[in-house]
Amino acid sequence: MTVMSKRNLLKWAALSSVAAAALVGCGKKEEPAAPAASPEPASAPAAAAAPEPLKAAWVYVGPVGDAGWTFAHDQGRKEVEAEFGDKVKTTFVEKVPEGADAERVIRDLATQGNKIIFATSFGYMEPMLKVASEFPDVKFEHATGYKTAPNMRIYDAKFFEDAYLAGIIAGTMSKTGTIGFVGSFPIPEVLRNINAYTLGAQSVNPKIKTKVVWVSTWFDPPKEGEAAQSLINGGADVLLQNTDSSAVLQTAEKNGKYAFGWDSDMSAFAPKAHLGSAVALWGGYYKKAIKEVMDGTWKTERTVWGVKEGQNDLIKIADVVPEDTRKKIDEIKVKMKAGDFEVFTGPVVDASGKERLAAGAKADQDWKDKIDFYVKGVEGKIPSGK
Amino acid sequence: MNEIALLIAATLASGTPLAVAGLGLLLNEKAGVLNLGAEGMMLVAAIAGFATALATGSDVLAFAAGAGAGALMAAVFALLVIGLNTNQYATGLALSLFGGGFSAFVGVSFVGKKLEDRVPFEVPGLADIPFIGPAFFKQHWMVYVAIALVLAMSWFLYRSRAGLVLRAVGESPESAHALGYPVRLIRFGAVLAGGALCGVAGAFLSVVYAPLWVEGLVAGRGWIALALTTFATWRPARVLLGAYLFGGVTMLQFALQGAGVEVSSQLLSMLPYLATIVVLALISRNPLWIRINMPASLGKPFHPGA
């Protein structure tokens, strides 16, 4: 069923963009009249007078069916459709490689009359910045980046909060005292998650050690599984990952170990191994952004929402997790929602023993943006990548 | 010690799909046909195998479906390349691209579906030996079948009459034709069998190894299998060793990372291709060696009338 609707959507999206492109080609400025198949036949005259829908477009790095990162963004897009109905027209382009292709796709979408374009991967930053300068009337939104322009802004989520909460569970559930992390690339976002995961685990068991294996990809399920297997072979018994498939979780299941879902609810993949899923919930932000464009209040800024704003969460905590631990997580979530809880609160000591954050100090955004170390308890070295 | 045993076990499992696909491609190439469509064939077979395993729960049927899907893809390739004499390189590449897209399209509704866990086959008597048991004898049965396939392939190519004819077709199709052998039919059969083996490898990835279906699941293993045939200088046993080597490199890298040794994973993922280039450079310096092993008519079309 979902497949059908996705396909229909694709067709519809393709048709509408073709139509729009044709209109642009004719040099007309008007949008097509309200669609013939108006959902409310009684109010036909009203529909004709209604303002044309706001066109919004999404650029995805993966397939919508990845059951992870891109899937989560597309859920957000669907929330926009549900909220604004006829007032908005959404389009998406999936599997757009980061780089030259992205620039072409983003420019196409801008040419087709989209008033706001969301690009949902880090590597779209430079291409989007370039296109943004060519279309001053279009609003550009880039996920997880750090560069802005007068008509381009950035948004992100505090996934490290999820990683911290997962860490609390991992610290409780680990029998070996060693937990594992499958990392994609050693960038601040991923290092934040490794560190938060470790700090969370250490908050319930100070002796916890974290082993990290880097796979140099966001998405290669067999390789993600191999990495998970090597962590398990090395003694890690609760795993978290910063990659996009469910392979780590399924490998844990096969070995009778524990793991978490990442980006979206993955509980169905591994009923025994699944301890919880760290999910991204982009819908709230997308609705806010669309509303701001409609109201004319959109302005450049940087939004980093977290559990407080409902941008991310740790959900579906498994029944095997002890009651005390669930209670602790609920308490921390309450504090996070009230804005009273910062994962990176000093003292934060790195793996070499150097103090990176003084006792009592709370990390600011800049500190978190520049994380380039493992906290104490994480084993190994960060690959230099140079 | 136990960790090393597990590393060996993981290496065997990780090398198995490479070995099976590599053997399939070796068979193709021994008959003089180069099929660059391995990645696409494996992807289509992976989704066919996954869907079958989901519906029936049987690995045998899943591998059969994978083999069928691989052979079907190979048949398309064979019709174009052998029937219409299209360029083998371009047709193979097109097959790869088509397979990638087609498998994604067919597979949409299978994303996120879960298979039952596969229980490893424990070789009776041997699986309980310390170290040796966990290292070698607790694997999916396909891991052992792959080894048997290598032996069968060696026997077929070098000890059987049919294998001799097949190699003759790959070396000098004109001579084979003059002797009255149906060159195009033999090549067609070799391509189908090769596609079927690639298909089994693809199904192994999605049913046993991953085990899940997502778009692009094969993630370049078809290309590694292609590189493998050259790396192995067209010898079945070397294909198997090469597969374990290439499979083991990744596992070793992860194990080293876990042990705190820094290795560049980018460099390691280059390694199979780098090794292939080195082998190519070496064999091209030794004309005798290349004549013995590399099929002389590899990649060249055959016109029976010409």
XYZ file of C-alpha atoms in Angstrom, chain A residues 3 7 63 65-67 95 211-216 219-223 226-227 230 233-234 246-247 250 253-254 268-272 379-384, chain B residues 3 6-7 10 14 104-105 108-109 111-114 117-118 205 208-212 214-217 219 221 250-251 253-255 257-258 260 262 265-266 269:
78
model
C 4.509 1.445 -2.127
C 4.842 5.503 -6.703
C 16.322 6.260 -1.515
C 13.019 3.302 1.082
C 16.290 3.231 3.045
C 14.354 2.785 6.291
C 19.233 9.466 -4.514
C 35.288 0.329 20.919
C 34.871 2.151 17.626
C 35.116 0.777 14.097
C 35.014 3.136 11.108
C 33.495 1.938 7.833
C 34.033 5.044 5.627
C 25.427 3.071 3.590
C 26.890 -0.360 2.780
C 24.836 -2.927 4.702
C 27.183 -5.923 4.306
C 30.119 -3.812 5.440
C 30.978 -6.937 9.137
C 32.024 -3.996 11.280
C 34.189 -7.480 14.421
C 34.179 -10.567 18.208
C 36.220 -8.041 20.141
C 19.645 -1.820 10.033
C 22.590 -4.173 9.416
C 20.543 -7.434 12.688
C 20.445 -10.101 16.803
C 22.252 -12.940 15.051
C 10.799 -4.694 13.622
C 14.202 -5.762 12.269
C 15.489 -7.347 15.441
C 12.870 -8.025 18.116
C 15.378 -9.539 20.548
C 39.551 3.170 22.779
C 41.691 3.664 19.725
C 42.622 6.652 17.618
C 40.497 8.850 15.411
C 41.487 8.258 11.776
C 43.135 11.403 10.511
C 39.189 -13.557 18.370
C 36.260 -15.536 14.708
C 38.269 -13.382 12.317
C 34.225 -13.948 9.230
C 32.858 -12.586 3.556
C 15.705 -0.959 -6.734
C 12.388 -0.624 -8.546
C 10.881 -1.083 -3.000
C 8.284 -3.062 -1.086
C 12.859 -2.692 2.167
C 12.590 -3.195 5.893
C 11.343 -6.778 5.718
C 13.046 -9.256 7.984
C 17.869 -15.908 11.324
C 20.009 -18.461 9.538
C 24.454 -11.631 0.181
C 22.500 -15.156 4.429
C 25.167 -12.522 4.711
C 23.413 -9.187 5.211
C 20.532 -10.530 5.542
C 18.251 -7.778 4.328
C 18.054 -2.393 0.515
C 18.808 -0.608 -2.690
C 22.418 -1.092 -3.814
C 22.958 -3.907 -1.340
C 27.776 -2.316 -2.930
C 31.158 -6.649 -4.775
C 38.158 -5.615 5.323
C 37.687 -7.866 8.326
C 41.038 -3.736 9.020
C 38.098 -3.745 11.433
C 39.952 -6.058 13.790
C 40.837 -0.740 14.381
C 39.384 -2.558 17.355
C 43.767 0.426 18.250
C 45.161 3.035 12.651
C 40.073 2.184 5.161
C 40.076 4.151 1.907
C 39.030 -0.527 -0.228
